[in-house]
Short mmCIF file of the C-alpha atoms (twelve columns), coordinates in Angstrom:
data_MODEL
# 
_entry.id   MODEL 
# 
loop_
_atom_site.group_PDB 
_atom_site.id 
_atom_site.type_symbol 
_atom_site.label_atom_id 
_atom_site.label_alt_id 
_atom_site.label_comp_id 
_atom_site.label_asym_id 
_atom_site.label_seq_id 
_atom_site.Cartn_x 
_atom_site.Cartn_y 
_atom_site.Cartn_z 
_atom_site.pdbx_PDB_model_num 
ATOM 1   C CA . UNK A 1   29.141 -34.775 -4.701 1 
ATOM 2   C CA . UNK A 2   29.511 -31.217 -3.054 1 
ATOM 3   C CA . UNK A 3   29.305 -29.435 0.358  1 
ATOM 4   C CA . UNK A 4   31.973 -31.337 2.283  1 
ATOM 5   C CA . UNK A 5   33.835 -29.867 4.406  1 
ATOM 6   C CA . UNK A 6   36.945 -30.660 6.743  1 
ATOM 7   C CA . UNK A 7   38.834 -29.691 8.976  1 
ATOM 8   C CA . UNK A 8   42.161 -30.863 11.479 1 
ATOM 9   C CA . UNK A 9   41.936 -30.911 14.883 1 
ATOM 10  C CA . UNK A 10  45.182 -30.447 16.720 1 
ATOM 11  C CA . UNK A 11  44.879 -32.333 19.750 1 
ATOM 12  C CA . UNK A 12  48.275 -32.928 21.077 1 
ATOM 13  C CA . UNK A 13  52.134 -32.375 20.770 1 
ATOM 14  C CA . UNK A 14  55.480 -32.804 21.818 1 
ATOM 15  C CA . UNK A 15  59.123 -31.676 21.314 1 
ATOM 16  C CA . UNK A 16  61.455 -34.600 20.667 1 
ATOM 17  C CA . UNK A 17  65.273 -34.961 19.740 1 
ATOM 18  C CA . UNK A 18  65.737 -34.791 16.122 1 
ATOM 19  C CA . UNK A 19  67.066 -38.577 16.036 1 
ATOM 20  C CA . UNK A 20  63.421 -39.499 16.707 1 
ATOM 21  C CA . UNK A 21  61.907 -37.802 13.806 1 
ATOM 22  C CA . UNK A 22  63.970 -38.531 11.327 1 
ATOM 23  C CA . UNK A 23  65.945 -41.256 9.811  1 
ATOM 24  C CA . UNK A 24  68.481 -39.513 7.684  1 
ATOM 25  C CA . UNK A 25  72.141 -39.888 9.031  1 
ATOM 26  C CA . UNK A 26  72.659 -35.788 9.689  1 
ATOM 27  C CA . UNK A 27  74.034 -34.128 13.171 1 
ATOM 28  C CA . UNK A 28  71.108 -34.166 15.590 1 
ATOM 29  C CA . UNK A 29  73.402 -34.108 18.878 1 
ATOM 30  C CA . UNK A 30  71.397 -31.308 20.929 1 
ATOM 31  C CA . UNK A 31  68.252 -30.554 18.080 1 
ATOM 32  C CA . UNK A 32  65.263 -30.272 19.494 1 
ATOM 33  C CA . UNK A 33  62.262 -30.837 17.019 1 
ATOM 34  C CA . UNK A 34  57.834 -30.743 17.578 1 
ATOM 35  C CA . UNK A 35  55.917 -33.431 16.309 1 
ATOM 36  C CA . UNK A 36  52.177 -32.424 16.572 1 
ATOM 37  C CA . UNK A 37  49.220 -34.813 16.781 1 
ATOM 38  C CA . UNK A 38  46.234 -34.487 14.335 1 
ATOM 39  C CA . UNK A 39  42.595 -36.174 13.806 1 
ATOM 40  C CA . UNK A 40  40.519 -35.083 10.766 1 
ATOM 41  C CA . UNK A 41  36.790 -34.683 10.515 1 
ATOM 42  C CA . UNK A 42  35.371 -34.144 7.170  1 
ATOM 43  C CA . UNK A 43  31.283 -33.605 6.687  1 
ATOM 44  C CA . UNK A 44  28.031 -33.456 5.025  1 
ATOM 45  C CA . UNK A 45  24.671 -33.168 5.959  1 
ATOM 46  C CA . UNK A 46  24.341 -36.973 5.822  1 
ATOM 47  C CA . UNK A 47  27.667 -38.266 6.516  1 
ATOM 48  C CA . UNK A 48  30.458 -37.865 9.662  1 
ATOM 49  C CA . UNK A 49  33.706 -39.411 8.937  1 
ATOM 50  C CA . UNK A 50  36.271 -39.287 11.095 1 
ATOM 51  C CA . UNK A 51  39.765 -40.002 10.499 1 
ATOM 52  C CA . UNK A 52  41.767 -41.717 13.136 1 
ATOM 53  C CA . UNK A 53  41.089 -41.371 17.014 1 
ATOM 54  C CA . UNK A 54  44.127 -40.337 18.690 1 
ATOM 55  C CA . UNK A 55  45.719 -41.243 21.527 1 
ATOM 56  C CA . UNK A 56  43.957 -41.775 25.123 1 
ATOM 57  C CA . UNK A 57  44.799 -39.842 27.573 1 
ATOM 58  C CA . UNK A 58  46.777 -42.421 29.951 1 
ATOM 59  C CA . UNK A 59  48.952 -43.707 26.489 1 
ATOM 60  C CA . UNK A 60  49.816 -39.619 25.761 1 
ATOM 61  C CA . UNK A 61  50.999 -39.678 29.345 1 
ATOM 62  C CA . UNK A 62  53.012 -42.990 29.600 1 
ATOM 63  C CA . UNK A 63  54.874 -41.577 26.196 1 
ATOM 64  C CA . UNK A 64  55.665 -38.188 27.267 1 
ATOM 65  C CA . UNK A 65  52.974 -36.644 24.881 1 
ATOM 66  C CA . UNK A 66  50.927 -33.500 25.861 1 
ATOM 67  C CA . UNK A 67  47.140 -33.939 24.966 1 
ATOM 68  C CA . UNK A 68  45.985 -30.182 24.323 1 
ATOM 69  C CA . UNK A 69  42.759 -31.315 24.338 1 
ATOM 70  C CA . UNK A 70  40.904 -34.849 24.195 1 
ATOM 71  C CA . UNK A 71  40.183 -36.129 20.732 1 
ATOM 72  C CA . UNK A 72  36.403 -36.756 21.567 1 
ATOM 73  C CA . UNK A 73  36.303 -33.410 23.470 1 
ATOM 74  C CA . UNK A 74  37.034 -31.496 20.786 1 
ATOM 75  C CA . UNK A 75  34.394 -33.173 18.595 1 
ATOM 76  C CA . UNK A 76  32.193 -32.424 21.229 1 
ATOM 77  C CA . UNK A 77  33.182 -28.465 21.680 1 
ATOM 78  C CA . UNK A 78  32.389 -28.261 18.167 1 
ATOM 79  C CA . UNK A 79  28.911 -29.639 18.080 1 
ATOM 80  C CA . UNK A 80  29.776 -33.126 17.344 1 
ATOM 81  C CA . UNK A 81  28.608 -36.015 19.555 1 
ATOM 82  C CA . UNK A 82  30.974 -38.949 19.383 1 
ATOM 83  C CA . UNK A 83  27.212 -41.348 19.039 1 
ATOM 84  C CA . UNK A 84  26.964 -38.939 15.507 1 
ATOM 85  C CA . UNK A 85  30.156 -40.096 13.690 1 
ATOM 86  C CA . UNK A 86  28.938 -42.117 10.726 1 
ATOM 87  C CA . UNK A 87  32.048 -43.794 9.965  1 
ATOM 88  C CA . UNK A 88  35.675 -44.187 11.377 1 
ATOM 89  C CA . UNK A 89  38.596 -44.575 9.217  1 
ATOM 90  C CA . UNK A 90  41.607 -45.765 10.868 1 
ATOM 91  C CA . UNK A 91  44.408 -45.468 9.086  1 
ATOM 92  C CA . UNK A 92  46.497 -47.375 11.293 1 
ATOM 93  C CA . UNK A 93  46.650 -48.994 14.301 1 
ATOM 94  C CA . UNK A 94  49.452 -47.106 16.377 1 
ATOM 95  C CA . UNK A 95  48.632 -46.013 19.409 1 
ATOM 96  C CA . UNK A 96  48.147 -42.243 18.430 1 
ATOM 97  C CA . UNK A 97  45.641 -43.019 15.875 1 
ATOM 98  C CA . UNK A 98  43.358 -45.712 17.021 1 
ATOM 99  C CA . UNK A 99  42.702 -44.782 20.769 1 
ATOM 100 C CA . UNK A 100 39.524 -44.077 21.849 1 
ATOM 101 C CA . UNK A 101 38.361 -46.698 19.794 1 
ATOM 102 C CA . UNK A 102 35.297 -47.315 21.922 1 
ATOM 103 C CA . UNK A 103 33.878 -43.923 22.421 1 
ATOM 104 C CA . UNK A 104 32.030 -44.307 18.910 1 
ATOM 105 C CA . UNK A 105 28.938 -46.341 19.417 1 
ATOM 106 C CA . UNK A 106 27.113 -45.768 16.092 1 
ATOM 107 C CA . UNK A 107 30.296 -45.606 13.794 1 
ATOM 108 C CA . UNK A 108 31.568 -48.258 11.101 1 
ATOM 109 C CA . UNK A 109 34.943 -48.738 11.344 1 
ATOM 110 C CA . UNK A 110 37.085 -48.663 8.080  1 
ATOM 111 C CA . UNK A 111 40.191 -51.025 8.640  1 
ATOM 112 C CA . UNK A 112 42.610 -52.423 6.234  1 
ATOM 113 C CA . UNK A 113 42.709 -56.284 6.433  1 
ATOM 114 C CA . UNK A 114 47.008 -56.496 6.710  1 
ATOM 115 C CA . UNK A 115 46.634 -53.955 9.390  1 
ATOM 116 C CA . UNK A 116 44.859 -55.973 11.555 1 
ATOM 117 C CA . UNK A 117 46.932 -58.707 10.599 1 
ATOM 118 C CA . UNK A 118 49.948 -57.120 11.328 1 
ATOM 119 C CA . UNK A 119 48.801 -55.734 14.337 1 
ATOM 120 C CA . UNK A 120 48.006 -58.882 16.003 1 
ATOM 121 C CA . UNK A 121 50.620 -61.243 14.200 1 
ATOM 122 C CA . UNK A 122 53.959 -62.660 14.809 1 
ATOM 123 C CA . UNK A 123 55.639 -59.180 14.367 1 
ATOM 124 C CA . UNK A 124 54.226 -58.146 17.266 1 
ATOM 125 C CA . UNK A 125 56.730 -60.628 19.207 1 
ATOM 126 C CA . UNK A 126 59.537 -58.242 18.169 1 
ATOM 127 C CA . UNK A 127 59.824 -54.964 20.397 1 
ATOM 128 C CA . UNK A 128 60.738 -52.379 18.057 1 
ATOM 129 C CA . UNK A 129 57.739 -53.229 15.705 1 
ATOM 130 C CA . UNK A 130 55.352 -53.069 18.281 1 
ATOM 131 C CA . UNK A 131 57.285 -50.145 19.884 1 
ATOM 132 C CA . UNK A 132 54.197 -47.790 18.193 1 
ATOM 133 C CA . UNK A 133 51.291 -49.848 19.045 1 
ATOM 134 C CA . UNK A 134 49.225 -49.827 22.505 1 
ATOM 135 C CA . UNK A 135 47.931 -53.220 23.111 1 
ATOM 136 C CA . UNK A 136 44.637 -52.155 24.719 1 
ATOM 137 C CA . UNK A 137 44.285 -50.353 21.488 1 
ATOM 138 C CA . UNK A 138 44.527 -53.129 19.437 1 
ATOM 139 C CA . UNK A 139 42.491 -55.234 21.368 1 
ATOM 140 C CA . UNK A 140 40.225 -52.397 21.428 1 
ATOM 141 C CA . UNK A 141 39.753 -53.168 17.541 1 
ATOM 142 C CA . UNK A 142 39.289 -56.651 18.141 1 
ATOM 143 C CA . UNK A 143 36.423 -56.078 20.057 1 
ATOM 144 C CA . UNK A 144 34.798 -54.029 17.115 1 
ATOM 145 C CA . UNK A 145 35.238 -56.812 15.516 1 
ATOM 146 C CA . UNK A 146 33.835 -59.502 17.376 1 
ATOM 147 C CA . UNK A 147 30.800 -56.485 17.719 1 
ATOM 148 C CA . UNK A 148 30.486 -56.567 13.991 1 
ATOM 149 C CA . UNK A 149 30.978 -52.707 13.751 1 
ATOM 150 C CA . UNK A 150 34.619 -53.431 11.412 1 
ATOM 151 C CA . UNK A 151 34.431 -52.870 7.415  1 
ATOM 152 C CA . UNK A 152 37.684 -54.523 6.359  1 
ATOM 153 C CA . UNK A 153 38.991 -53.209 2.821  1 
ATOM 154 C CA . UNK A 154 41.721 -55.163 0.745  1 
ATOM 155 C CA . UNK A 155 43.786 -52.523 -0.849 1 
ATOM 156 C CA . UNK A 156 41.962 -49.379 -2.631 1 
ATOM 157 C CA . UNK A 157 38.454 -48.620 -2.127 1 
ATOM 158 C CA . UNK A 158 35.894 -45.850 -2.999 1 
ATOM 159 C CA . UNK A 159 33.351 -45.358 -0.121 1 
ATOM 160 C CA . UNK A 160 31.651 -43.148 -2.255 1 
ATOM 161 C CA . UNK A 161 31.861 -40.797 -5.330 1 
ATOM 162 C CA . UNK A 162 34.279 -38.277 -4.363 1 
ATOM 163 C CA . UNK A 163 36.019 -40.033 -0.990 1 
ATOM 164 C CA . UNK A 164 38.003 -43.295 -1.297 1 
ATOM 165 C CA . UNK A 165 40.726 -44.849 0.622  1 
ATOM 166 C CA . UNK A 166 44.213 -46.114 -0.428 1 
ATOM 167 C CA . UNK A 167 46.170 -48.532 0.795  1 
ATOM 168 C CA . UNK A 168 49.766 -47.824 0.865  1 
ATOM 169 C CA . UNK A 169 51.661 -49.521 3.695  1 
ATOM 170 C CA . UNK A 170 55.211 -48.609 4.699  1 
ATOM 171 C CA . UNK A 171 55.051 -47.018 7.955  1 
ATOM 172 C CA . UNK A 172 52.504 -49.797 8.904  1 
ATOM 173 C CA . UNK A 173 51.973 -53.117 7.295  1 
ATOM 174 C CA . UNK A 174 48.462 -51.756 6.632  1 
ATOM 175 C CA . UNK A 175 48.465 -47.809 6.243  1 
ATOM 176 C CA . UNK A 176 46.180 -46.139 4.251  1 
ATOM 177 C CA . UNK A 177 45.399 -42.875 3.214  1 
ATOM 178 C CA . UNK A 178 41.747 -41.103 2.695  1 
ATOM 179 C CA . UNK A 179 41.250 -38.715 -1.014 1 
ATOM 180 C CA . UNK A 180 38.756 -36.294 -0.674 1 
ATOM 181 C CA . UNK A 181 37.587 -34.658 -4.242 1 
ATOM 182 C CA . UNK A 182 34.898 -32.111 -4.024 1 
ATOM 183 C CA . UNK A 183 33.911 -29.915 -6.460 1 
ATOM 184 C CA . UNK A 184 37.785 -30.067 -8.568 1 
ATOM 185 C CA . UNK A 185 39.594 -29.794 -4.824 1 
ATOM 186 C CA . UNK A 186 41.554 -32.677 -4.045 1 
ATOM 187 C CA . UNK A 187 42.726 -32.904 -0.605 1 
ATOM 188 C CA . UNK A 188 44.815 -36.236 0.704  1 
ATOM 189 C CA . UNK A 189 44.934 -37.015 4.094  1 
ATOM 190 C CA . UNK A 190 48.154 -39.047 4.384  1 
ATOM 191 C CA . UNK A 191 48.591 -39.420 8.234  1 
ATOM 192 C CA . UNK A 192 51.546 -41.454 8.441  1 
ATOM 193 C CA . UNK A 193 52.394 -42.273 4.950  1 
ATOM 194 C CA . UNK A 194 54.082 -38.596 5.462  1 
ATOM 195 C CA . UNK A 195 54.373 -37.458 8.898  1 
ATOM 196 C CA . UNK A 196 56.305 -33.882 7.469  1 
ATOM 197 C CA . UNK A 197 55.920 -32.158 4.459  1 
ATOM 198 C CA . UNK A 198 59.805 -32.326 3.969  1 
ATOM 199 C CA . UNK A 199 60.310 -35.689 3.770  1 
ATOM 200 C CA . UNK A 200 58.662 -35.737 0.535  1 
ATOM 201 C CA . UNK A 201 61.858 -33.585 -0.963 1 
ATOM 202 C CA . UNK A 202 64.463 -35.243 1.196  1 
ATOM 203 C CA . UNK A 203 63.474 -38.992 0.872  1 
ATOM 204 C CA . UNK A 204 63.393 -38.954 4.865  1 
ATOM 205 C CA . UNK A 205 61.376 -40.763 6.749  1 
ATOM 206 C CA . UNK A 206 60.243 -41.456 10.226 1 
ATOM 207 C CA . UNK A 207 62.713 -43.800 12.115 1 
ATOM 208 C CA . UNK A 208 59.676 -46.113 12.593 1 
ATOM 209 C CA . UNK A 209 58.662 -48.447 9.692  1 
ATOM 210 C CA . UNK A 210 57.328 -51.715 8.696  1 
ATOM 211 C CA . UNK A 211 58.718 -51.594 5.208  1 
ATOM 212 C CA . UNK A 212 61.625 -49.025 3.917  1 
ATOM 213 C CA . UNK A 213 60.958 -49.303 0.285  1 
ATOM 214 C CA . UNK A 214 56.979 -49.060 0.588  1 
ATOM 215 C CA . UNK A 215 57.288 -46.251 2.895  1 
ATOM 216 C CA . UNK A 216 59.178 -44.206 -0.470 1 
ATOM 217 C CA . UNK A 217 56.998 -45.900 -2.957 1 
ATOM 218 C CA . UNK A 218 54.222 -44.305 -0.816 1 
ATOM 219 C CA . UNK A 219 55.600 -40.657 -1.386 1 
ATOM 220 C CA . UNK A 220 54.895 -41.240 -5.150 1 
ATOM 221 C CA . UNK A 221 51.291 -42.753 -4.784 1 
ATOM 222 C CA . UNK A 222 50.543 -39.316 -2.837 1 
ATOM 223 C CA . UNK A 223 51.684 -37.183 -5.537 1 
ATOM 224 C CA . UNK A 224 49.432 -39.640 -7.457 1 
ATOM 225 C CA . UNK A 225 46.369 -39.519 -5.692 1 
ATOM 226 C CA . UNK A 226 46.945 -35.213 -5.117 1 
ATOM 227 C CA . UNK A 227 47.451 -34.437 -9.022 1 
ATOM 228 C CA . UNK A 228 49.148 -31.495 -9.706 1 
ATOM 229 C CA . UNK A 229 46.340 -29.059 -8.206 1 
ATOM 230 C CA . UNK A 230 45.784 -31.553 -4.917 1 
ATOM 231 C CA . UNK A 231 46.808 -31.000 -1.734 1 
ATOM 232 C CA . UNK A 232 48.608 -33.533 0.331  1 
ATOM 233 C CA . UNK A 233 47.973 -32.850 4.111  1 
ATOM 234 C CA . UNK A 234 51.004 -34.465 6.400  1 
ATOM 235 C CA . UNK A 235 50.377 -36.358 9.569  1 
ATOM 236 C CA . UNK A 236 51.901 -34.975 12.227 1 
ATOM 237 C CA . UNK A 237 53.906 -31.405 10.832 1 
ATOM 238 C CA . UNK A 238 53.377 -28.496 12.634 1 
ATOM 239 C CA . UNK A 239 54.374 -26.276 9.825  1 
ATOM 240 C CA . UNK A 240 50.545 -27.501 9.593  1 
ATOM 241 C CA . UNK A 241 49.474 -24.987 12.583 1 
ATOM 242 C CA . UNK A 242 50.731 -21.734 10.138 1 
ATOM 243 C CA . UNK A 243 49.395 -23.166 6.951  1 
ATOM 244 C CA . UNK A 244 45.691 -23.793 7.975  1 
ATOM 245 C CA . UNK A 245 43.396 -21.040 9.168  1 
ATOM 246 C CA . UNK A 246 42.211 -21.250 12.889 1 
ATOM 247 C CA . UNK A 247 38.297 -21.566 12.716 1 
ATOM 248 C CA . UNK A 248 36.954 -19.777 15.153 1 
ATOM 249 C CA . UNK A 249 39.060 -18.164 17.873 1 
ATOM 250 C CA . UNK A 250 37.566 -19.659 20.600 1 
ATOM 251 C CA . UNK A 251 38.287 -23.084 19.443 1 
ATOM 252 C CA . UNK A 252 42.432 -22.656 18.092 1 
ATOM 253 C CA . UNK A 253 42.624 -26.504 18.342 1 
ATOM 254 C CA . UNK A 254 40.433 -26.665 15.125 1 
ATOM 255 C CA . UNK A 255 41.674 -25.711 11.929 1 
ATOM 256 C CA . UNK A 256 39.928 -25.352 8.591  1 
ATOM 257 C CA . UNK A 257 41.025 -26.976 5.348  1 
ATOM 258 C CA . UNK A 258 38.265 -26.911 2.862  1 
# 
């Protein structure tokens, strides 16, 4: 396989207290710290996958979130109608990456089968575990469903030479994570199976989990899946907005990665 290319669109952000972002016992009293909110669009002439869907505008605004610009918007500014996205993979069901659900008419949608159990199970009777999920969203998916438009995966799956997804859990019962391999580059989209770079070194995590020892497990299967030449593209770092180019000046919200 050749020619695909990708990119991260930065559609919203938000500064938070430390204590928020990280679980690590260390001083936060007074730290300020930006979490920034990313979808990922990666293309060929005959395929449009798009990874996660962000939050909707109303859910960004009820949790204090800025949208800098609306997920399907920004497809949209770049010459990409929402009815020509080939396939959706969401790589969890938290409200920041599977709103918008229904914007994508012509889309299959790529869903782990514990995530959707998880996401409509028992667990979702305690309030901290479904602190991260918006229930329209959810119910959102269950109406793909019930449409027949949902491709449920158990565990690792390759959707084609070149581009698989992983299941790896942790953060979400159901998390997984989309490999990219073109031509020797390896790029891994982990969304939320490593919101910052530095956790990876620090064996931090976000305060938010399903599963502690799956969610450092998970920091091992990325290496994995990267290789020693790969690249392993966080979820939600803004050290993210310095590292990848800006791809056109008009549009800063996009940024190029292969």
């Amino acid at each position: 396989m050749k020619n695909w290319k990708a990119l991260a669109l930065h559609y919203g952000t938000a500064a938070r207290p430390r204590a928020d972002l990280s679980l690590e016992a260390i001083d936060h009293h007074d730290v300020i710290g930006q979490i920034d909110y990313f979808v990922w669009i990666i293309r060929r002439a005959d395929r449009l996958v798009l990874i996660d869907t962000g939050f909707s505008k109303e859910e960004g605004e009820a949790r204090g979130r800025t949208m800098i610009v609306d997920p399907v918007e920004a497809l949209r500014l770049l010459g990409i109608e929402a009815a020509d996205i080939t396939d959706v993979v969401i790589t969890h069901l938290h409200y920041d990456h599977a709103g918008n659900l229904n914007a994508f008419p012509n889309a299959v949608f790529h869903l782990q089968e514990k995530e959707m159990i998880y996401g409509t199970g028992r667990c979702m009777c305690h309030p901290r575990m479904r602190r991260p999920f918006a229930a329209e969203a959810v119910v959102d998916a269950v109406r793909l469903v019930f449409a027949g438009k949902v491709q449920f995966h158990r565990g690792d799956v390759e959707l084609e030479p070149g581009l698989s997804l992983h299941l790896i859990g942790g953060h979400s019962k159901g998390l997984q994570v989309v490999r990219l391999e073109d031509e020797g580059h390896v790029h891994v989209f982990a969304s939320d199976a490593l919101h910052f770079a530095s956790y990876m070194q620090e064996s931090d995590m976000f305060p938010l989990f399903a599963d502690y020892a799956e969610v450092l497990d998970g920091y091992s299967t990325l290496k994995r899946l990267a290789g020693r030449q790969g690249r392993i593209i966080p979820g939600h770092d803004p050290l993210m907005l310095a590292e990848l180019p800006v791809l056109d000046e008009h549009y800063h919200f996009a940024r190029f990665i292969c």
